[in-house]
Amino acid sequence: MPLDLSSVPILDQHCHSLLRDARITAADYPRFFTESTEPEMRAAHAAHSIFFRWAIKELGGYFGCAPAVEAVVAARAAVAPEALARRMLTDANITAQVLDHGYQSAETYTVAELRAQEPCRITPILRLETVAQDLIVRHETFDQMMKAFETEVGGARAAGHVGLKSIIAYRTGLAVREPARGEAAAAFGVAKEQARRDGRLRLASKPLNDHLLLRALDLAAHDGLPVQIHTGFGDGDLDLLAATPLHLRPLITSERYARVPFVLLHAGYPYVRELSYLAAIHTNVYMDLGLAVPYLAADVPAMFRAALSLAPTSKLVFSTDAYSIPEIYWLAARWGRRGLALVLDEMIAMGALGADEARDIAGDILGTNAARLYGVPLEENPA
Ligand SMILES: [Zn+2]
């Protein structure tokens, strides 16, 4: 009998909040299933991915409607948004979330609001670039801004955050280096000018981004706080070449950051084997599987095979990286369990694992590893 992992609870170790305004038209629906921000990709091509085609079939099954976009969109609209989220997360058996609220903060529910409506325990992580952007707008000098940044990041754990997160891969790349003396302060001047002109800021200055991340890593090392870093694919505007996790080796291996658990996100896709290698060699590297699940859809089992090629199972942590609509969390949980079960079954057939062993490993990857890493309970249900 194939492994059934539906009763194994998920600790979603990296995800985002839900949209407040859940009204979505059939024409608009495919955009939630692509990372591309190009209007023509969203309008003409996003509906043609296997991800979207399979998702519509699965959601038709879930809602008991025809496997067609219009029918699924009508079925979701017939349920109150909060009830839909509660129902889908319960069905997905996601019992805890480590949540990054620094993305689309204005359009989505706050952590407190989510806690009131979702059936799982929600613990936040602190998104560094969002903090920094805000502080650059609010402070006049580089020293004032850095002092405020260090206070906020240094106080992250006391404020209830169980980790830090950086999206530096998508802004200035993962080849992070200590900038020359004065370089970050000079870059602050330029960023400040931009913030003054536009009233807001998109932080994309290499010396400044690098300096901020390195100071945050110093603070994380002091607290032993896990740091999530995006690697591989993700936002539509990234330079994939600068996002290979191999660029992080100097940080990972430096004496200074030896106590920092580096949680490298998105399975590093397409650099899955590279990330599996890093997790197999370095004690302080953990491999997240989010975004790859569910975006790779029919190819999710291949991702699991590559992830498990070298990395010990104690180093793999599951997530959905879902955002905006509850369907994505549900699909990621479903396809994640299915892909993992399929690959573990192959290993049982090969004689590499016993059935009980495989089930334990699934429990570790889907929740227990992350619960240990962040020090958050897994199964306790606050609802
Ligand atoms: Zn994310």
PDB file of N, CA and C and ligand atoms in Angstrom, residues 14-16 100 127 165 230 265-266 321, ligand 1:
ATOM      1  N   HIS A  14       7.632  28.573   5.906  1.00  0.00           N
ATOM      2  CA  HIS A  14       7.767  29.848   5.200  1.00  0.00           C
ATOM      3  C   HIS A  14       6.532  30.130   4.361  1.00  0.00           C
ATOM      4  N   CYS A  15       5.749  31.095   4.796  1.00  0.00           N
ATOM      5  CA  CYS A  15       4.571  31.471   4.013  1.00  0.00           C
ATOM      6  C   CYS A  15       4.213  32.921   4.306  1.00  0.00           C
ATOM      7  N   HIS A  16       3.211  33.401   3.614  1.00  0.00           N
ATOM      8  CA  HIS A  16       2.819  34.806   3.704  1.00  0.00           C
ATOM      9  C   HIS A  16       1.338  34.914   4.053  1.00  0.00           C
ATOM     10  N   ASP A 100       5.953  35.347   7.089  1.00  0.00           N
ATOM     11  CA  ASP A 100       6.640  36.591   6.729  1.00  0.00           C
ATOM     12  C   ASP A 100       5.575  37.588   6.300  1.00  0.00           C
ATOM     13  N   ARG A 127      11.267  40.357   8.253  1.00  0.00           N
ATOM     14  CA  ARG A 127      11.838  40.532   6.914  1.00  0.00           C
ATOM     15  C   ARG A 127      12.753  41.757   6.907  1.00  0.00           C
ATOM     16  N   LYS A 165      14.558  37.063   7.923  1.00  0.00           N
ATOM     17  CA  LYS A 165      14.468  36.654   6.525  1.00  0.00           C
ATOM     18  C   LYS A 165      15.040  37.729   5.625  1.00  0.00           C
ATOM     19  N   HIS A 230      16.226  33.758   0.593  1.00  0.00           N
ATOM     20  CA  HIS A 230      15.729  33.276  -0.699  1.00  0.00           C
ATOM     21  C   HIS A 230      16.901  32.831  -1.557  1.00  0.00           C
ATOM     22  N   LEU A 265      15.935  29.058   1.038  1.00  0.00           N
ATOM     23  CA  LEU A 265      14.549  28.850   0.603  1.00  0.00           C
ATOM     24  C   LEU A 265      14.419  28.404  -0.859  1.00  0.00           C
ATOM     25  N   HIS A 266      13.212  27.927  -1.171  1.00  0.00           N
ATOM     26  CA  HIS A 266      12.767  27.593  -2.536  1.00  0.00           C
ATOM     27  C   HIS A 266      13.497  26.387  -3.122  1.00  0.00           C
ATOM     28  N   ASP A 321       5.442  28.530   0.908  1.00  0.00           N
ATOM     29  CA  ASP A 321       5.686  29.881   0.395  1.00  0.00           C
ATOM     30  C   ASP A 321       4.403  30.468  -0.203  1.00  0.00           C
TER      31      ASP A 321
HETATM   32 ZN    ZN B   1       8.313  33.921   0.403  1.00  0.00          ZN
END
